[in-house]
């Protein structure tokens, strides 16, 4: 079943056809009216250069008017030959036969019965277009009709294609396939969600998570901010570094960048509680430190996640050649969907 877009919104048309899977575009005067289009001919010319096949209305109250309008459209500087959409009627099927005899494609639409579809078939319509949503609004089984039209085409060897239109939701697309419809034209809002499924989303999320765990190294996600202070610096200096980096810890190093310990925002609060604001001027060399939880820069995220779970800390120090080079913060892994 071929898939068409049903729209006249140029931005969504451009976005939709970038997917490379759509066979054509259907439009209606109603769409153009809703979008405030006043230059209908200009819009048709523009659309003819944007899509593989364009289906446009050829309207009139008589056979002659319908055919004349189709011929007029052909005088426009179109990039490709359009399919003429004509509502089913006695005049419509006559105009369809005349245009088909001239070698043009016609879509007979606004079809609501098998008899109407049959008239379109023998008139040489390339497309026959019952309206699913509108039939359902009337309490009718739209897809029973689609199936009947498909069966008659097969039984008698007609060349018409059945087009599902007035699509309201993905279920209309699915039912169209099941009854053997040849084409479905749907709004962008429906096409965009045809791939959506909660189980697919869950499985994809798990695959991405596991791929990250087994392929991304710790050094690839550490923050590019200063994350250490010298032992000669003060608690105030450590507080400023933590504030600027957005981390809850800094590494404390000697003049050769050898690790002496880790100073955390918890340590800061504890010193303020015990010594007041005067403690902010204390040197980092005056403090004692617990053993730091560290990980090598070349380790995988799988390893650092396990460390977070094991030690229940907020930050883990990253080292390279036994020198501290930064931190991995637990919030970074939460944002990546690896923890929490």
mmCIF file of C-alpha atoms in Angstrom:
data_model
loop_
_atom_site.group_PDB
_atom_site.id
_atom_site.type_symbol
_atom_site.label_atom_id
_atom_site.label_comp_id
_atom_site.label_asym_id
_atom_site.label_seq_id
_atom_site.Cartn_x
_atom_site.Cartn_y
_atom_site.Cartn_z
ATOM 1 C CA UNK A 1 0.000 0.000 0.000
ATOM 2 C CA UNK A 2 1.478 3.310 -1.093
ATOM 3 C CA UNK A 3 1.473 6.155 1.413
ATOM 4 C CA UNK A 4 0.520 9.724 0.481
ATOM 5 C CA UNK A 5 0.468 12.875 2.557
ATOM 6 C CA UNK A 6 -2.817 14.772 2.842
ATOM 7 C CA UNK A 7 -1.854 18.402 3.420
ATOM 8 C CA UNK A 8 -1.235 21.876 2.048
ATOM 9 C CA UNK A 9 1.091 23.049 4.849
ATOM 10 C CA UNK A 10 4.365 23.741 3.035
ATOM 11 C CA UNK A 11 6.566 23.288 6.123
ATOM 12 C CA UNK A 12 5.144 19.888 7.016
ATOM 13 C CA UNK A 13 5.148 18.824 3.361
ATOM 14 C CA UNK A 14 8.845 19.612 3.142
ATOM 15 C CA UNK A 15 9.523 17.747 6.395
ATOM 16 C CA UNK A 16 7.415 14.737 5.406
ATOM 17 C CA UNK A 17 8.967 14.210 1.978
ATOM 18 C CA UNK A 18 12.476 14.334 3.449
ATOM 19 C CA UNK A 19 11.676 10.883 4.827
ATOM 20 C CA UNK A 20 11.831 9.550 1.273
ATOM 21 C CA UNK A 21 8.947 7.102 1.731
ATOM 22 C CA UNK A 22 5.918 9.018 0.433
ATOM 23 C CA UNK A 23 4.560 8.488 -3.075
ATOM 24 C CA UNK A 24 2.532 11.654 -3.445
ATOM 25 C CA UNK A 25 0.413 14.455 -2.017
ATOM 26 C CA UNK A 26 -3.335 15.060 -1.933
ATOM 27 C CA UNK A 27 -4.825 18.501 -1.339
ATOM 28 C CA UNK A 28 -8.280 20.002 -1.009
ATOM 29 C CA UNK A 29 -9.751 23.494 -1.338
ATOM 30 C CA UNK A 30 -10.755 23.167 2.326
ATOM 31 C CA UNK A 31 -7.105 22.771 3.369
ATOM 32 C CA UNK A 32 -6.122 25.819 1.345
ATOM 33 C CA UNK A 33 -8.941 27.867 2.858
ATOM 34 C CA UNK A 34 -7.896 26.848 6.390
ATOM 35 C CA UNK A 35 -4.302 27.911 5.719
ATOM 36 C CA UNK A 36 -5.329 31.260 4.321
ATOM 37 C CA UNK A 37 -4.081 30.506 0.807
ATOM 38 C CA UNK A 38 -5.593 32.960 -1.682
ATOM 39 C CA UNK A 39 -3.342 32.258 -4.667
ATOM 40 C CA UNK A 40 -4.470 28.680 -5.292
ATOM 41 C CA UNK A 41 -2.757 28.428 -8.680
ATOM 42 C CA UNK A 42 0.514 29.643 -7.183
ATOM 43 C CA UNK A 43 0.251 27.062 -4.407
ATOM 44 C CA UNK A 44 -0.417 24.272 -6.925
ATOM 45 C CA UNK A 45 2.615 25.289 -9.002
ATOM 46 C CA UNK A 46 4.825 25.338 -5.911
ATOM 47 C CA UNK A 47 3.542 21.969 -4.698
ATOM 48 C CA UNK A 48 4.098 20.372 -8.112
ATOM 49 C CA UNK A 49 7.812 20.911 -7.641
ATOM 50 C CA UNK A 50 7.905 19.521 -4.112
ATOM 51 C CA UNK A 51 6.359 16.051 -4.469
ATOM 52 C CA UNK A 52 6.539 13.001 -6.799
ATOM 53 C CA UNK A 53 2.813 13.132 -7.596
ATOM 54 C CA UNK A 54 0.325 15.894 -6.871
ATOM 55 C CA UNK A 55 -3.439 15.349 -6.758
ATOM 56 C CA UNK A 56 -5.533 18.521 -7.109
ATOM 57 C CA UNK A 57 -9.191 19.357 -7.541
ATOM 58 C CA UNK A 58 -10.747 19.950 -10.974
ATOM 59 C CA UNK A 59 -14.155 21.295 -9.992
ATOM 60 C CA UNK A 60 -17.154 22.357 -12.026
ATOM 61 C CA UNK A 61 -20.924 22.089 -12.131
ATOM 62 C CA UNK A 62 -21.021 20.555 -15.613
ATOM 63 C CA UNK A 63 -18.926 18.080 -17.552
ATOM 64 C CA UNK A 64 -17.590 20.889 -19.692
ATOM 65 C CA UNK A 65 -16.629 23.001 -16.683
ATOM 66 C CA UNK A 66 -14.768 20.116 -15.026
ATOM 67 C CA UNK A 67 -12.802 19.278 -18.180
ATOM 68 C CA UNK A 68 -12.140 22.966 -18.850
ATOM 69 C CA UNK A 69 -10.748 23.426 -15.336
ATOM 70 C CA UNK A 70 -8.469 20.403 -15.761
ATOM 71 C CA UNK A 71 -7.203 21.789 -19.052
ATOM 72 C CA UNK A 72 -6.688 25.204 -17.449
ATOM 73 C CA UNK A 73 -4.586 23.678 -14.674
ATOM 74 C CA UNK A 74 -2.406 22.057 -17.319
ATOM 75 C CA UNK A 75 -1.553 25.507 -18.699
ATOM 76 C CA UNK A 76 0.108 26.444 -15.400
ATOM 77 C CA UNK A 77 3.931 26.161 -15.217
ATOM 78 C CA UNK A 78 3.714 22.845 -13.355
ATOM 79 C CA UNK A 79 6.828 20.793 -12.687
ATOM 80 C CA UNK A 80 4.905 17.538 -13.152
ATOM 81 C CA UNK A 81 1.543 16.432 -14.522
ATOM 82 C CA UNK A 82 -1.101 16.311 -11.757
ATOM 83 C CA UNK A 83 -3.819 13.811 -10.957
ATOM 84 C CA UNK A 84 -7.227 15.476 -11.171
ATOM 85 C CA UNK A 85 -9.527 14.947 -8.208
ATOM 86 C CA UNK A 86 -13.220 14.960 -9.154
ATOM 87 C CA UNK A 87 -16.166 14.311 -6.783
ATOM 88 C CA UNK A 88 -18.350 11.388 -7.789
ATOM 89 C CA UNK A 89 -21.455 12.440 -9.768
ATOM 90 C CA UNK A 90 -22.994 11.848 -13.187
ATOM 91 C CA UNK A 91 -21.037 14.807 -14.485
ATOM 92 C CA UNK A 92 -17.959 13.636 -12.632
ATOM 93 C CA UNK A 93 -17.834 10.176 -14.209
ATOM 94 C CA UNK A 94 -18.360 11.629 -17.687
ATOM 95 C CA UNK A 95 -15.551 14.120 -17.171
ATOM 96 C CA UNK A 96 -13.393 11.316 -15.759
ATOM 97 C CA UNK A 97 -13.950 9.221 -18.895
ATOM 98 C CA UNK A 98 -13.058 12.138 -21.158
ATOM 99 C CA UNK A 99 -9.894 13.007 -19.223
ATOM 100 C CA UNK A 100 -8.875 9.338 -18.979
ATOM 101 C CA UNK A 101 -9.287 9.018 -22.757
ATOM 102 C CA UNK A 102 -6.899 11.963 -23.097
ATOM 103 C CA UNK A 103 -4.320 10.074 -21.018
ATOM 104 C CA UNK A 104 -4.812 11.896 -17.719
ATOM 105 C CA UNK A 105 -5.069 10.325 -14.269
ATOM 106 C CA UNK A 106 -8.243 10.992 -12.288
ATOM 107 C CA UNK A 107 -9.098 10.426 -8.629
ATOM 108 C CA UNK A 108 -12.836 10.010 -8.140
ATOM 109 C CA UNK A 109 -13.429 10.883 -4.486
ATOM 110 C CA UNK A 110 -16.213 11.583 -1.988
ATOM 111 C CA UNK A 111 -17.267 7.977 -2.632
ATOM 112 C CA UNK A 112 -19.668 6.475 -0.090
ATOM 113 C CA UNK A 113 -21.089 3.371 -1.792
ATOM 114 C CA UNK A 114 -20.032 0.413 -3.922
ATOM 115 C CA UNK A 115 -22.255 1.595 -6.760
ATOM 116 C CA UNK A 116 -20.420 4.932 -6.820
ATOM 117 C CA UNK A 117 -17.087 3.114 -6.811
ATOM 118 C CA UNK A 118 -18.249 0.892 -9.678
ATOM 119 C CA UNK A 119 -19.174 3.932 -11.763
ATOM 120 C CA UNK A 120 -15.697 5.345 -11.123
ATOM 121 C CA UNK A 121 -14.108 2.062 -12.241
ATOM 122 C CA UNK A 122 -15.905 1.922 -15.570
ATOM 123 C CA UNK A 123 -15.190 5.637 -16.100
ATOM 124 C CA UNK A 124 -11.488 4.813 -16.032
ATOM 125 C CA UNK A 125 -10.578 6.416 -12.680
ATOM 126 C CA UNK A 126 -6.974 5.812 -11.674
ATOM 127 C CA UNK A 127 -7.939 6.197 -8.019
ATOM 128 C CA UNK A 128 -11.210 5.579 -6.162
ATOM 129 C CA UNK A 129 -11.384 7.315 -2.858
ATOM 130 C CA UNK A 130 -13.989 6.482 -0.179
ATOM 131 C CA UNK A 131 -13.634 8.544 2.996
ATOM 132 C CA UNK A 132 -12.994 6.416 6.083
ATOM 133 C CA UNK A 133 -13.480 9.030 8.777
ATOM 134 C CA UNK A 134 -16.628 10.517 7.275
ATOM 135 C CA UNK A 135 -18.177 7.072 6.757
ATOM 136 C CA UNK A 136 -17.463 6.179 10.376
ATOM 137 C CA UNK A 137 -19.015 9.486 11.456
ATOM 138 C CA UNK A 138 -22.220 8.265 9.777
ATOM 139 C CA UNK A 139 -22.058 4.950 11.627
ATOM 140 C CA UNK A 140 -21.026 2.955 8.536
ATOM 141 C CA UNK A 141 -18.333 0.283 8.304
ATOM 142 C CA UNK A 142 -15.909 2.107 6.045
ATOM 143 C CA UNK A 143 -13.498 -0.775 5.656
ATOM 144 C CA UNK A 144 -16.203 -3.194 4.635
ATOM 145 C CA UNK A 145 -16.744 -0.839 1.700
ATOM 146 C CA UNK A 146 -13.020 -0.617 0.975
ATOM 147 C CA UNK A 147 -12.818 -4.402 0.947
ATOM 148 C CA UNK A 148 -15.774 -4.660 -1.436
ATOM 149 C CA UNK A 149 -14.242 -2.163 -3.851
ATOM 150 C CA UNK A 150 -10.912 -4.032 -3.788
ATOM 151 C CA UNK A 151 -12.700 -7.327 -4.457
ATOM 152 C CA UNK A 152 -14.671 -5.936 -7.416
ATOM 153 C CA UNK A 153 -11.522 -4.493 -8.962
ATOM 154 C CA UNK A 154 -9.827 -7.891 -8.685
ATOM 155 C CA UNK A 155 -12.869 -9.832 -9.879
ATOM 156 C CA UNK A 156 -13.413 -7.814 -13.059
ATOM 157 C CA UNK A 157 -9.866 -6.753 -13.791
ATOM 158 C CA UNK A 158 -10.317 -3.005 -13.427
ATOM 159 C CA UNK A 159 -7.111 -0.962 -13.216
ATOM 160 C CA UNK A 160 -8.306 1.508 -10.586
ATOM 161 C CA UNK A 161 -6.496 1.806 -7.256
ATOM 162 C CA UNK A 162 -8.418 2.104 -3.986
ATOM 163 C CA UNK A 163 -7.284 5.034 -1.847
ATOM 164 C CA UNK A 164 -7.998 5.225 1.884
ATOM 165 C CA UNK A 165 -8.658 8.847 2.837
ATOM 166 C CA UNK A 166 -10.177 10.929 5.644
ATOM 167 C CA UNK A 167 -7.715 9.133 7.912
ATOM 168 C CA UNK A 168 -8.111 10.056 11.564
ATOM 169 C CA UNK A 169 -5.694 7.716 13.357
ATOM 170 C CA UNK A 170 -3.179 4.883 12.726
ATOM 171 C CA UNK A 171 -5.887 2.221 12.986
ATOM 172 C CA UNK A 172 -7.336 3.481 9.689
ATOM 173 C CA UNK A 173 -3.955 2.851 8.041
ATOM 174 C CA UNK A 174 -3.745 -0.661 9.502
ATOM 175 C CA UNK A 175 -7.259 -1.569 8.408
ATOM 176 C CA UNK A 176 -6.538 -0.212 4.938
ATOM 177 C CA UNK A 177 -3.655 -2.647 4.577
ATOM 178 C CA UNK A 178 -5.729 -5.568 5.837
ATOM 179 C CA UNK A 179 -8.465 -5.071 3.232
ATOM 180 C CA UNK A 180 -5.923 -4.707 0.432
ATOM 181 C CA UNK A 181 -6.262 -0.990 -0.346
ATOM 182 C CA UNK A 182 -3.640 0.185 -2.821
ATOM 183 C CA UNK A 183 -3.015 3.680 -1.444
ATOM 184 C CA UNK A 184 -3.552 5.549 1.809
ATOM 185 C CA UNK A 185 -3.418 9.329 2.129
ATOM 186 C CA UNK A 186 -3.011 10.526 5.699
ATOM 187 C CA UNK A 187 -2.290 13.757 7.576
ATOM 188 C CA UNK A 188 1.206 14.380 8.885
ATOM 189 C CA UNK A 189 -0.042 14.052 12.469
ATOM 190 C CA UNK A 190 -0.935 10.408 11.763
ATOM 191 C CA UNK A 191 2.095 9.535 9.626
ATOM 192 C CA UNK A 192 4.460 10.756 12.326
ATOM 193 C CA UNK A 193 3.099 8.267 14.878
ATOM 194 C CA UNK A 194 2.845 5.166 12.692
ATOM 195 C CA UNK A 195 6.186 3.986 14.097
ATOM 196 C CA UNK A 196 5.269 4.619 17.722
ATOM 197 C CA UNK A 197 4.920 1.683 20.095
ATOM 198 C CA UNK A 198 5.588 1.603 23.836
ATOM 199 C CA UNK A 199 7.417 -1.735 23.671
ATOM 200 C CA UNK A 200 9.633 -0.513 20.822
ATOM 201 C CA UNK A 201 10.465 2.633 22.797
ATOM 202 C CA UNK A 202 11.324 0.572 25.865
ATOM 203 C CA UNK A 203 13.501 -1.856 23.912
ATOM 204 C CA UNK A 204 15.308 0.956 22.088
ATOM 205 C CA UNK A 205 15.953 2.735 25.377
ATOM 206 C CA UNK A 206 17.440 -0.435 26.846
ATOM 207 C CA UNK A 207 19.643 -1.023 23.797
ATOM 208 C CA UNK A 208 20.919 2.560 23.927
ATOM 209 C CA UNK A 209 21.565 2.314 27.647
ATOM 210 C CA UNK A 210 23.519 -0.915 27.311
ATOM 211 C CA UNK A 211 25.459 0.417 24.329
ATOM 212 C CA UNK A 212 26.490 3.500 26.293
ATOM 213 C CA UNK A 213 27.536 1.363 29.252
ATOM 214 C CA UNK A 214 29.767 -0.845 27.103
ATOM 215 C CA UNK A 215 31.221 1.658 24.613
ATOM 216 C CA UNK A 216 31.563 5.089 26.252
ATOM 217 C CA UNK A 217 34.598 5.773 28.435
ATOM 218 C CA UNK A 218 34.559 7.799 31.623
ATOM 219 C CA UNK A 219 36.919 10.412 30.172
ATOM 220 C CA UNK A 220 34.331 11.136 27.460
ATOM 221 C CA UNK A 221 31.793 12.566 29.918
ATOM 222 C CA UNK A 222 33.809 14.402 32.576
ATOM 223 C CA UNK A 223 32.990 18.070 32.786
ATOM 224 C CA UNK A 224 35.516 20.472 31.181
ATOM 225 C CA UNK A 225 35.810 22.686 34.264
ATOM 226 C CA UNK A 226 38.510 23.136 36.849
ATOM 227 C CA UNK A 227 37.841 20.533 39.511
ATOM 228 C CA UNK A 228 40.868 20.675 41.793
ATOM 229 C CA UNK A 229 42.545 23.016 44.282
ATOM 230 C CA UNK A 230 46.077 23.082 45.638
ATOM 231 C CA UNK A 231 46.791 22.289 49.275
ATOM 232 C CA UNK A 232 47.998 25.885 49.608
ATOM 233 C CA UNK A 233 44.562 27.263 48.672
ATOM 234 C CA UNK A 234 41.701 27.928 51.081
ATOM 235 C CA UNK A 235 38.267 26.494 51.705
ATOM 236 C CA UNK A 236 36.893 29.631 50.020
ATOM 237 C CA UNK A 237 38.870 28.756 46.892
ATOM 238 C CA UNK A 238 37.454 25.226 46.990
ATOM 239 C CA UNK A 239 33.921 26.622 47.382
ATOM 240 C CA UNK A 240 34.387 28.864 44.315
ATOM 241 C CA UNK A 241 35.654 25.965 42.199
ATOM 242 C CA UNK A 242 32.671 23.837 43.198
ATOM 243 C CA UNK A 243 30.302 26.689 42.358
ATOM 244 C CA UNK A 244 31.847 27.349 38.938
ATOM 245 C CA UNK A 245 31.991 23.665 37.959
ATOM 246 C CA UNK A 246 28.533 22.802 39.269
ATOM 247 C CA UNK A 247 30.069 19.831 41.075
ATOM 248 C CA UNK A 248 29.663 18.878 44.687
ATOM 249 C CA UNK A 249 33.337 18.057 45.196
ATOM 250 C CA UNK A 250 36.897 19.093 44.342
ATOM 251 C CA UNK A 251 40.114 17.145 44.398
ATOM 252 C CA UNK A 252 42.912 18.464 46.603
ATOM 253 C CA UNK A 253 46.424 18.123 45.120
ATOM 254 C CA UNK A 254 49.979 19.065 46.034
ATOM 255 C CA UNK A 255 52.297 21.169 43.909
ATOM 256 C CA UNK A 256 52.996 18.145 41.668
ATOM 257 C CA UNK A 257 49.272 17.414 41.219
ATOM 258 C CA UNK A 258 49.460 14.318 43.358
ATOM 259 C CA UNK A 259 46.141 13.558 45.005
ATOM 260 C CA UNK A 260 45.850 14.381 48.709
ATOM 261 C CA UNK A 261 42.117 13.912 49.086
ATOM 262 C CA UNK A 262 38.560 14.931 48.182
ATOM 263 C CA UNK A 263 36.703 17.927 49.593
ATOM 264 C CA UNK A 264 32.909 17.820 49.209
ATOM 265 C CA UNK A 265 30.024 20.219 49.744
ATOM 266 C CA UNK A 266 29.154 18.059 52.745
ATOM 267 C CA UNK A 267 32.619 18.764 54.184
ATOM 268 C CA UNK A 268 32.057 22.474 53.538
ATOM 269 C CA UNK A 269 28.787 22.497 55.482
ATOM 270 C CA UNK A 270 30.369 20.569 58.325
ATOM 271 C CA UNK A 271 33.300 22.987 58.655
ATOM 272 C CA UNK A 272 30.957 25.993 58.559
ATOM 273 C CA UNK A 273 28.806 24.449 61.279
ATOM 274 C CA UNK A 274 31.812 23.673 63.475
ATOM 275 C CA UNK A 275 33.968 26.756 62.897
ATOM 276 C CA UNK A 276 31.722 29.416 61.443
ATOM 277 C CA UNK A 277 32.596 31.641 58.501
ATOM 278 C CA UNK A 278 36.161 32.134 59.752
ATOM 279 C CA UNK A 279 36.869 28.550 58.770
ATOM 280 C CA UNK A 280 36.601 29.598 55.098
ATOM 281 C CA UNK A 281 40.146 30.983 55.311
ATOM 282 C CA UNK A 282 41.649 27.681 56.452
ATOM 283 C CA UNK A 283 44.158 26.128 54.078
ATOM 284 C CA UNK A 284 43.319 22.839 52.432
ATOM 285 C CA UNK A 285 46.537 21.450 53.919
ATOM 286 C CA UNK A 286 45.016 21.948 57.403
ATOM 287 C CA UNK A 287 42.231 19.442 56.694
ATOM 288 C CA UNK A 288 42.080 15.672 56.915
ATOM 289 C CA UNK A 289 40.520 13.628 54.136
ATOM 290 C CA UNK A 290 38.801 10.290 53.715
ATOM 291 C CA UNK A 291 39.936 7.878 51.029
ATOM 292 C CA UNK A 292 38.545 8.997 47.667
ATOM 293 C CA UNK A 293 36.401 6.849 45.405
ATOM 294 C CA UNK A 294 38.278 6.957 42.099
ATOM 295 C CA UNK A 295 38.070 5.468 38.637
ATOM 296 C CA UNK A 296 40.474 5.401 35.722
ATOM 297 C CA UNK A 297 39.704 7.681 32.775
ATOM 298 C CA UNK A 298 39.720 4.732 30.353
ATOM 299 C CA UNK A 299 37.127 2.758 32.323
ATOM 300 C CA UNK A 300 33.699 2.189 30.778
ATOM 301 C CA UNK A 301 30.491 3.774 32.036
ATOM 302 C CA UNK A 302 29.450 0.277 33.097
ATOM 303 C CA UNK A 303 32.226 0.371 35.703
ATOM 304 C CA UNK A 304 31.455 3.838 37.018
ATOM 305 C CA UNK A 305 27.740 3.016 37.367
ATOM 306 C CA UNK A 306 28.656 0.012 39.492
ATOM 307 C CA UNK A 307 30.885 2.218 41.651
ATOM 308 C CA UNK A 308 28.075 4.697 42.237
ATOM 309 C CA UNK A 309 25.752 1.883 43.246
ATOM 310 C CA UNK A 310 28.362 0.329 45.518
ATOM 311 C CA UNK A 311 29.554 3.437 47.360
ATOM 312 C CA UNK A 312 26.375 5.565 47.281
ATOM 313 C CA UNK A 313 28.292 8.785 46.573
ATOM 314 C CA UNK A 314 27.385 11.812 44.438
ATOM 315 C CA UNK A 315 30.740 12.261 42.661
ATOM 316 C CA UNK A 316 33.574 9.960 41.669
ATOM 317 C CA UNK A 317 37.077 11.232 40.973
ATOM 318 C CA UNK A 318 38.535 10.386 37.567
ATOM 319 C CA UNK A 319 42.286 9.778 37.353
ATOM 320 C CA UNK A 320 44.750 9.366 34.506
ATOM 321 C CA UNK A 321 48.319 8.231 35.116
ATOM 322 C CA UNK A 322 47.479 8.418 38.820
ATOM 323 C CA UNK A 323 46.663 12.155 38.510
ATOM 324 C CA UNK A 324 43.146 13.548 39.071
ATOM 325 C CA UNK A 325 41.653 15.013 35.885
ATOM 326 C CA UNK A 326 38.018 15.592 36.841
ATOM 327 C CA UNK A 327 34.819 14.153 38.262
ATOM 328 C CA UNK A 328 31.863 12.150 37.114
ATOM 329 C CA UNK A 329 28.756 13.474 38.839
ATOM 330 C CA UNK A 330 25.834 11.146 39.452
ATOM 331 C CA UNK A 331 23.477 13.687 37.845
ATOM 332 C CA UNK A 332 25.370 13.315 34.568
ATOM 333 C CA UNK A 333 24.476 9.619 34.526
ATOM 334 C CA UNK A 334 20.891 10.331 35.558
ATOM 335 C CA UNK A 335 20.526 12.653 32.540
ATOM 336 C CA UNK A 336 21.894 9.879 30.315
ATOM 337 C CA UNK A 337 19.277 7.483 31.688
ATOM 338 C CA UNK A 338 21.890 5.169 33.206
ATOM 339 C CA UNK A 339 20.969 5.678 36.869
ATOM 340 C CA UNK A 340 17.700 6.442 38.575
#
